[in-house]
mmCIF file of C-alpha atoms in Angstrom:
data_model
loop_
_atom_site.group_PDB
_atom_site.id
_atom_site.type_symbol
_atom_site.label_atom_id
_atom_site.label_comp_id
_atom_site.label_asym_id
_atom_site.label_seq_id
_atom_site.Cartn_x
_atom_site.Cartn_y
_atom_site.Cartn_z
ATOM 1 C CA UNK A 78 106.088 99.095 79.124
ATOM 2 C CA UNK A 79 103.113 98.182 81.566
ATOM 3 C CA UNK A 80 101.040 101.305 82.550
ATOM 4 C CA UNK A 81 97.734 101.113 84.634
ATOM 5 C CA UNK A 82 95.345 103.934 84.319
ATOM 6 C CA UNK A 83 93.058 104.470 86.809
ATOM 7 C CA UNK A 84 89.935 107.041 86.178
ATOM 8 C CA UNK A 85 86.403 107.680 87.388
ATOM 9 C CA UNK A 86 87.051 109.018 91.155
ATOM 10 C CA UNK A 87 85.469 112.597 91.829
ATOM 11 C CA UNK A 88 83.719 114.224 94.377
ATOM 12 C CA UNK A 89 80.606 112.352 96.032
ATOM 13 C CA UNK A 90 78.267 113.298 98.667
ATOM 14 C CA UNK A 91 78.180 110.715 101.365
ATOM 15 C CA UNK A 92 75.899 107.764 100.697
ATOM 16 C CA UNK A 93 76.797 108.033 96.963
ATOM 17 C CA UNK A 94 78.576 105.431 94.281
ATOM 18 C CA UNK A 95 81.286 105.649 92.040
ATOM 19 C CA UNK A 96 82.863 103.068 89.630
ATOM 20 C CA UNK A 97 86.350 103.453 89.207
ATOM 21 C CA UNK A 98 88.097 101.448 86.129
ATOM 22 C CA UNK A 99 91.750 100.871 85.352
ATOM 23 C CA UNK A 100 92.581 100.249 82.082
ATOM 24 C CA UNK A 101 95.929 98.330 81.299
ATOM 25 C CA UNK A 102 98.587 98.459 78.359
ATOM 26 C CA UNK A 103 101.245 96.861 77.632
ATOM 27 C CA UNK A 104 100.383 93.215 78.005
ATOM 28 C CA UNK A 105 97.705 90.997 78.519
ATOM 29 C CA UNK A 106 95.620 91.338 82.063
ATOM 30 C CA UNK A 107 94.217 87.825 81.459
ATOM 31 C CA UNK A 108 96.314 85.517 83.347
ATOM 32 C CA UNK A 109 96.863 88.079 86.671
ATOM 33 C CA UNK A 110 94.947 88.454 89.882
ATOM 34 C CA UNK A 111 94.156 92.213 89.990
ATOM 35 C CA UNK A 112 94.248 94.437 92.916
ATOM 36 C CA UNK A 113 93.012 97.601 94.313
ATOM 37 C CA UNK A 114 95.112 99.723 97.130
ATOM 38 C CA UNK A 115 94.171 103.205 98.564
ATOM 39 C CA UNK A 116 95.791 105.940 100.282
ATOM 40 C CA UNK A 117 93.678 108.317 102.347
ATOM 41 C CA UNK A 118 95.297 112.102 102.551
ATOM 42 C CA UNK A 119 98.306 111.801 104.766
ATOM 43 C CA UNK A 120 97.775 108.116 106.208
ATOM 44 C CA UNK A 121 99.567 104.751 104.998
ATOM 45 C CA UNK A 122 98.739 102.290 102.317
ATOM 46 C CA UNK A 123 95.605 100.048 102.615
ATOM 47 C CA UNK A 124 94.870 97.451 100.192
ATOM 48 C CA UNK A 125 91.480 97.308 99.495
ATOM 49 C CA UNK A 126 89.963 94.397 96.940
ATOM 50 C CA UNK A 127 91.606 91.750 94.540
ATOM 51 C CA UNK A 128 89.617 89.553 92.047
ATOM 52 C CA UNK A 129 91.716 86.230 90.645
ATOM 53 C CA UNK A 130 92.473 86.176 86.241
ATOM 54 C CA UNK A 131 88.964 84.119 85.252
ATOM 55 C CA UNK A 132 87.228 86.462 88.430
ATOM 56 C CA UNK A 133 86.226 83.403 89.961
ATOM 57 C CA UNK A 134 87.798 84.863 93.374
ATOM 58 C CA UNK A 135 87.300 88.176 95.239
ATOM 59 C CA UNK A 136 88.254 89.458 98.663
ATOM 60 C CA UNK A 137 87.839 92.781 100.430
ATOM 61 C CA UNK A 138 89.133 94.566 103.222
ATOM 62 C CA UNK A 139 86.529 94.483 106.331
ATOM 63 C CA UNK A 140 86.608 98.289 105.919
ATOM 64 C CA UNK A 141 84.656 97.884 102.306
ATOM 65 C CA UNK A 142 83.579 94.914 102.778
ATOM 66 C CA UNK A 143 79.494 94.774 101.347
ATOM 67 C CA UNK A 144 79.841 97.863 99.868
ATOM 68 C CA UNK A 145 82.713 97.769 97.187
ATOM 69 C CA UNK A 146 82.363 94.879 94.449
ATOM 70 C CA UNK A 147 85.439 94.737 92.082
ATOM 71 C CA UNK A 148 85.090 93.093 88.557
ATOM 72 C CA UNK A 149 86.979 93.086 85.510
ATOM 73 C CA UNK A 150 86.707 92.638 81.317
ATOM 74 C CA UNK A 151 89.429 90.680 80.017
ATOM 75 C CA UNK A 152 88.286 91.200 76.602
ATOM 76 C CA UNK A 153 89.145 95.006 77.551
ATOM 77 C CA UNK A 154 92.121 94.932 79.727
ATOM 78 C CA UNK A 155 90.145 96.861 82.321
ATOM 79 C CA UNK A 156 89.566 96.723 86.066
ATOM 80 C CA UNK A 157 86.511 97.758 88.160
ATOM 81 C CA UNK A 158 86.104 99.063 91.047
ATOM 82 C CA UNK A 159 82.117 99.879 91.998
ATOM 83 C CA UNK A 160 81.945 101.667 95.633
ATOM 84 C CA UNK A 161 78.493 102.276 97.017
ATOM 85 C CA UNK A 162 77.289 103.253 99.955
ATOM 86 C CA UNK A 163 80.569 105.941 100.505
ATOM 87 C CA UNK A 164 81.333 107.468 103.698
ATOM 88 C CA UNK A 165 83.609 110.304 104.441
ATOM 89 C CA UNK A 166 86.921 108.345 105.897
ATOM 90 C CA UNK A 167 86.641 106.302 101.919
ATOM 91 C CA UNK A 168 88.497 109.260 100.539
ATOM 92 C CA UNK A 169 91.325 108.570 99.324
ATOM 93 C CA UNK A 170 93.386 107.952 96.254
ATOM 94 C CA UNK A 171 92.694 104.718 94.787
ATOM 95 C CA UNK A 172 95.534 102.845 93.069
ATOM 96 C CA UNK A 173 95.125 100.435 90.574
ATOM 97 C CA UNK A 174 98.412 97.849 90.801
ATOM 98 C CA UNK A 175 99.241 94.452 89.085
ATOM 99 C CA UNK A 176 100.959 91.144 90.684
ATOM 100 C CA UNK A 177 104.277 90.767 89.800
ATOM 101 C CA UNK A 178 103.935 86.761 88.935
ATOM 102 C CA UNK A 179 100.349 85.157 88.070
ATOM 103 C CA UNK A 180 99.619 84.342 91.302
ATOM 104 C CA UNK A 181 96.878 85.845 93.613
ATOM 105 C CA UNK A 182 99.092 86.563 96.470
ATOM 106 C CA UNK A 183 102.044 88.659 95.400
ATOM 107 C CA UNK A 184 103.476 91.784 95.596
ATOM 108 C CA UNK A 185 102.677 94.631 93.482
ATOM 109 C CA UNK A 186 105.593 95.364 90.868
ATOM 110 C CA UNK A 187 103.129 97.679 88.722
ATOM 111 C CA UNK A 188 101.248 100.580 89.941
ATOM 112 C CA UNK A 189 98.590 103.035 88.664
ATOM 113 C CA UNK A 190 98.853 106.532 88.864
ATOM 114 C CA UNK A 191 95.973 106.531 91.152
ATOM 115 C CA UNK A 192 92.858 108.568 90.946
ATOM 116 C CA UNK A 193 91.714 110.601 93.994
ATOM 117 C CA UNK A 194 87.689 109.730 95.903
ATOM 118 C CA UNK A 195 86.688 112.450 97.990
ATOM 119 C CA UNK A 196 83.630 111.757 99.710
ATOM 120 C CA UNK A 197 82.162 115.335 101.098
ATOM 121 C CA UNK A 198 78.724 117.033 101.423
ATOM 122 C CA UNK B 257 93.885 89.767 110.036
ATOM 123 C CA UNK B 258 97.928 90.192 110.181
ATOM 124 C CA UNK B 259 98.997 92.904 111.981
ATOM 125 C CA UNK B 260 102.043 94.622 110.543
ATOM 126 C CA UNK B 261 104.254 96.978 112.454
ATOM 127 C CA UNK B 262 106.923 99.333 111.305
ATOM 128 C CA UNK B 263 109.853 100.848 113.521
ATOM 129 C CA UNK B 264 111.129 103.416 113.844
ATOM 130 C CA UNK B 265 109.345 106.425 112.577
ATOM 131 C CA UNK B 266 110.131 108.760 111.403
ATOM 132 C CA UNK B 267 113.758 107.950 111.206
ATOM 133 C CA UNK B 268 116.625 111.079 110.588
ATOM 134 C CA UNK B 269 119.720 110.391 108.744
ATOM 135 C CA UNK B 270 122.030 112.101 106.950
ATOM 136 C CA UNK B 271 123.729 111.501 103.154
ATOM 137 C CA UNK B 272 125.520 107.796 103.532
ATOM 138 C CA UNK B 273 124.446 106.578 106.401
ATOM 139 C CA UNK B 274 123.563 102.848 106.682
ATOM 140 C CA UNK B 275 120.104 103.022 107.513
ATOM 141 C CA UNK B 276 118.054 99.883 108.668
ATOM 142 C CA UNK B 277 114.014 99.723 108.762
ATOM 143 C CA UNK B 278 112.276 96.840 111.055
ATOM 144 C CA UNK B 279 109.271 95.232 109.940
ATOM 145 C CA UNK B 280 107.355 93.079 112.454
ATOM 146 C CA UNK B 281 104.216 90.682 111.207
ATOM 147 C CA UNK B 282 101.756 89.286 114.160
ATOM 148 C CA UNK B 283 102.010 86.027 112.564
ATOM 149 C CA UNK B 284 104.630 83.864 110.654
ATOM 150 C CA UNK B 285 104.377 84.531 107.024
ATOM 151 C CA UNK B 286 107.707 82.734 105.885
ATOM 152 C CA UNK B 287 109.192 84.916 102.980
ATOM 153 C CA UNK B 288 105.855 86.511 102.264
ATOM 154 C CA UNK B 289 107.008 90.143 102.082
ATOM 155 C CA UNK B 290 107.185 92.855 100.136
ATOM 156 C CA UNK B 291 109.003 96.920 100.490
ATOM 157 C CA UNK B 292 108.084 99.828 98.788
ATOM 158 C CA UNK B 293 108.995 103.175 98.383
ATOM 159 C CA UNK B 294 106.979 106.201 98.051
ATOM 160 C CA UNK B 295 107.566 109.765 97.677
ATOM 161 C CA UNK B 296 104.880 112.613 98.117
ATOM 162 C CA UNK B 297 102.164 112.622 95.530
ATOM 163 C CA UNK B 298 103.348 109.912 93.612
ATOM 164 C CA UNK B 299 102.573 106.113 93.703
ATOM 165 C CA UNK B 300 104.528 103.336 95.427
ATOM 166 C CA UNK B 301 107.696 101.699 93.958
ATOM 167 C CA UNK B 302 108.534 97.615 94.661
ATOM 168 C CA UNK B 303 111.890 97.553 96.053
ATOM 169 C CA UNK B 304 112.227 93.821 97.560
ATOM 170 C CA UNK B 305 109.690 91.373 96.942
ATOM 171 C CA UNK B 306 109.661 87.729 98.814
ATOM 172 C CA UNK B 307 111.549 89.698 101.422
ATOM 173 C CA UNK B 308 115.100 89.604 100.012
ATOM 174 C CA UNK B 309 114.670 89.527 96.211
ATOM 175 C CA UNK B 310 115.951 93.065 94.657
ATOM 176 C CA UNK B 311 113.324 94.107 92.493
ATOM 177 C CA UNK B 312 114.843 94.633 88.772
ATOM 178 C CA UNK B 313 116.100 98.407 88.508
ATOM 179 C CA UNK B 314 116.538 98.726 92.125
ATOM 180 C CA UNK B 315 120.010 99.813 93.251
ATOM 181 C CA UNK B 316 121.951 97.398 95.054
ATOM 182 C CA UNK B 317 122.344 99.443 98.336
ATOM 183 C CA UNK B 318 119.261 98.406 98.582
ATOM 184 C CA UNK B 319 118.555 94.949 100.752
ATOM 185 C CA UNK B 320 116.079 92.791 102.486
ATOM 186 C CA UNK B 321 116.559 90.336 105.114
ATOM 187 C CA UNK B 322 114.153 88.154 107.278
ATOM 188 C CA UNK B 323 111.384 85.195 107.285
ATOM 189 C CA UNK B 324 108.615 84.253 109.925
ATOM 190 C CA UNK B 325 107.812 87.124 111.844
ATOM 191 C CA UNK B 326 111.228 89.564 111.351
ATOM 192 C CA UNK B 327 112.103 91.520 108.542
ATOM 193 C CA UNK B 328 114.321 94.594 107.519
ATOM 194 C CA UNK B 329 114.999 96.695 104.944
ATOM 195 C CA UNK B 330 118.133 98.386 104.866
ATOM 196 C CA UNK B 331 119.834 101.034 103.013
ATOM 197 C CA UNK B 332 124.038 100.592 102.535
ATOM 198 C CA UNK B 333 124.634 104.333 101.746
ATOM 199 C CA UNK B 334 121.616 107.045 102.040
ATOM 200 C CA UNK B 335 121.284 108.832 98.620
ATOM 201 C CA UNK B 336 119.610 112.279 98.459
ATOM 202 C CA UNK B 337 116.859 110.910 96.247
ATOM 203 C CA UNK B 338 116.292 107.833 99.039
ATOM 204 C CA UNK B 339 114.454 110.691 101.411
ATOM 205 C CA UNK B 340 110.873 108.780 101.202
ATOM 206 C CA UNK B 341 108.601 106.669 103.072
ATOM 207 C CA UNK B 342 109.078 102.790 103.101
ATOM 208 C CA UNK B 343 106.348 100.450 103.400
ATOM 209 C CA UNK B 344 106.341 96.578 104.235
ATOM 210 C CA UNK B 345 103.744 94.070 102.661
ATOM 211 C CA UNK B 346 102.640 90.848 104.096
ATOM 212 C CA UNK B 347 101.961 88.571 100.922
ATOM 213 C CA UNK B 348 100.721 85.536 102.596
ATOM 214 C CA UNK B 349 97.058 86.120 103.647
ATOM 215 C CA UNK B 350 93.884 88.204 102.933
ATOM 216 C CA UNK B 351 93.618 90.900 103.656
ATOM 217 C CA UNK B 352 96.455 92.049 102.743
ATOM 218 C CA UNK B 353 98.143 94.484 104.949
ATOM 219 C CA UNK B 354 100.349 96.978 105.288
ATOM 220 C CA UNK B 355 102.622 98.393 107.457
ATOM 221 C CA UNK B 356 102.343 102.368 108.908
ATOM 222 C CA UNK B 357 105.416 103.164 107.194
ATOM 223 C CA UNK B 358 108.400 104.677 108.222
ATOM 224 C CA UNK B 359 109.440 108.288 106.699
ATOM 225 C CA UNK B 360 113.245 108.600 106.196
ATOM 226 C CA UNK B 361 114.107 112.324 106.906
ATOM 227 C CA UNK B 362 116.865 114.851 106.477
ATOM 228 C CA UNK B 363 118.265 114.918 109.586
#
């Protein structure tokens, strides 16, 4: 079975950074295009980064754009997600998710659990 | 950036109705779509991905239909445990984007 784990949000006082990381079982993260999507409290989905299997590609939402990069370690199965510069309307609960074919635009057959970003003084 | 709409919301039904969700992209996108269901506090589920494809596990009263800019999900026979909120997902350009979802209720 395929499970994403997501961990590192917390509170942060506005202007602050967080890295979040999402560590993967269950097969190899290598070959897949890995995505970030997040959930503010009561408000719809919004995707928010993706970064292609050898990381050669990113893109961002205009929302994070310049402040969020997103990385990853093959070698550990893990995703990053490094947010600077927060602002209040960031929090939200971040979900890690996974393609469903190798390919960088796809939909999302695997999801994290998601870990929650609240951005407060 | 595509703009995704959603219609209606929030939608009431009862226990085996036929229930049909519209999903509207400002662009073509072909068969670049995606649903989901979520329920409250937990994450997302894929329920039809290239906009008619039944995601493996899914029941089949689940459907998709549509390609350009027209799309729907529909539901054959509400089920108790189908009371959730559906999202679409255009899968054809960056950003990615959502629609605002559409929360099936009790009615």
């Amino acid at each position: 079975e395929v499970q994403l784990v997501e961990s590192g949000g917390g509170l942060v006082q506005p202007g602050g950074s967080l890295r979040l990381s999402c560590v993967v079982s269950g097969l190899s993260i290598r070959t897949y295009a890995m995505n970030w999507v997040r959930q503010a409290p009561g408000k719809g989905l919004e995707w928010v980064s993706v970064i292609s299997d050898s990381s050669e590609s990113t893109s961002f939402a205009d929302s994070v754009k310049g402040r969020f990069t997103i990385s990853r370690d093959n070698s550990k199965n893990t995703v990053y997600l490094q947010m600077n510069s927060l602002r209040a309307e960031d929090t939200a609960v971040y979900y890690c998710v996974k393609p469903k074919y190798q390919l960088l635009l796809d939909s999302f057959d695997v999801w994290g659990q998601g870990t929650t970003v609240t951005v407060s003084s | 950036a595509i703009q995704m709409t959603q219609s209606p919301s929030p939608l009431s039904a009862s226990v085996g109705d036929r229930v049909t969700i519209t999903c509207r992209a400002s662009q073509g996108i072909g068969n670049a779509l995606s649903w989901y269901q979520q329920k409250p506090g937990k994450a997302p589920k894929l329920l039809i991905y290239d906009a008619s494809s039944l995601f493996g596990g899914v029941p089949s009263r689940f459907s998709g239909t549509g390609s350009g800019t027209n799309f729907t999900l529909t539901i054959s026979s509400l089920q108790p445990e189908d009371f959730a909120t559906y999202y679409c997902l255009q899968n054809y350009l960056f950003p990615r984007t959502f629609g605002p979802g559409t929360k099936v209720e009790i009615k």
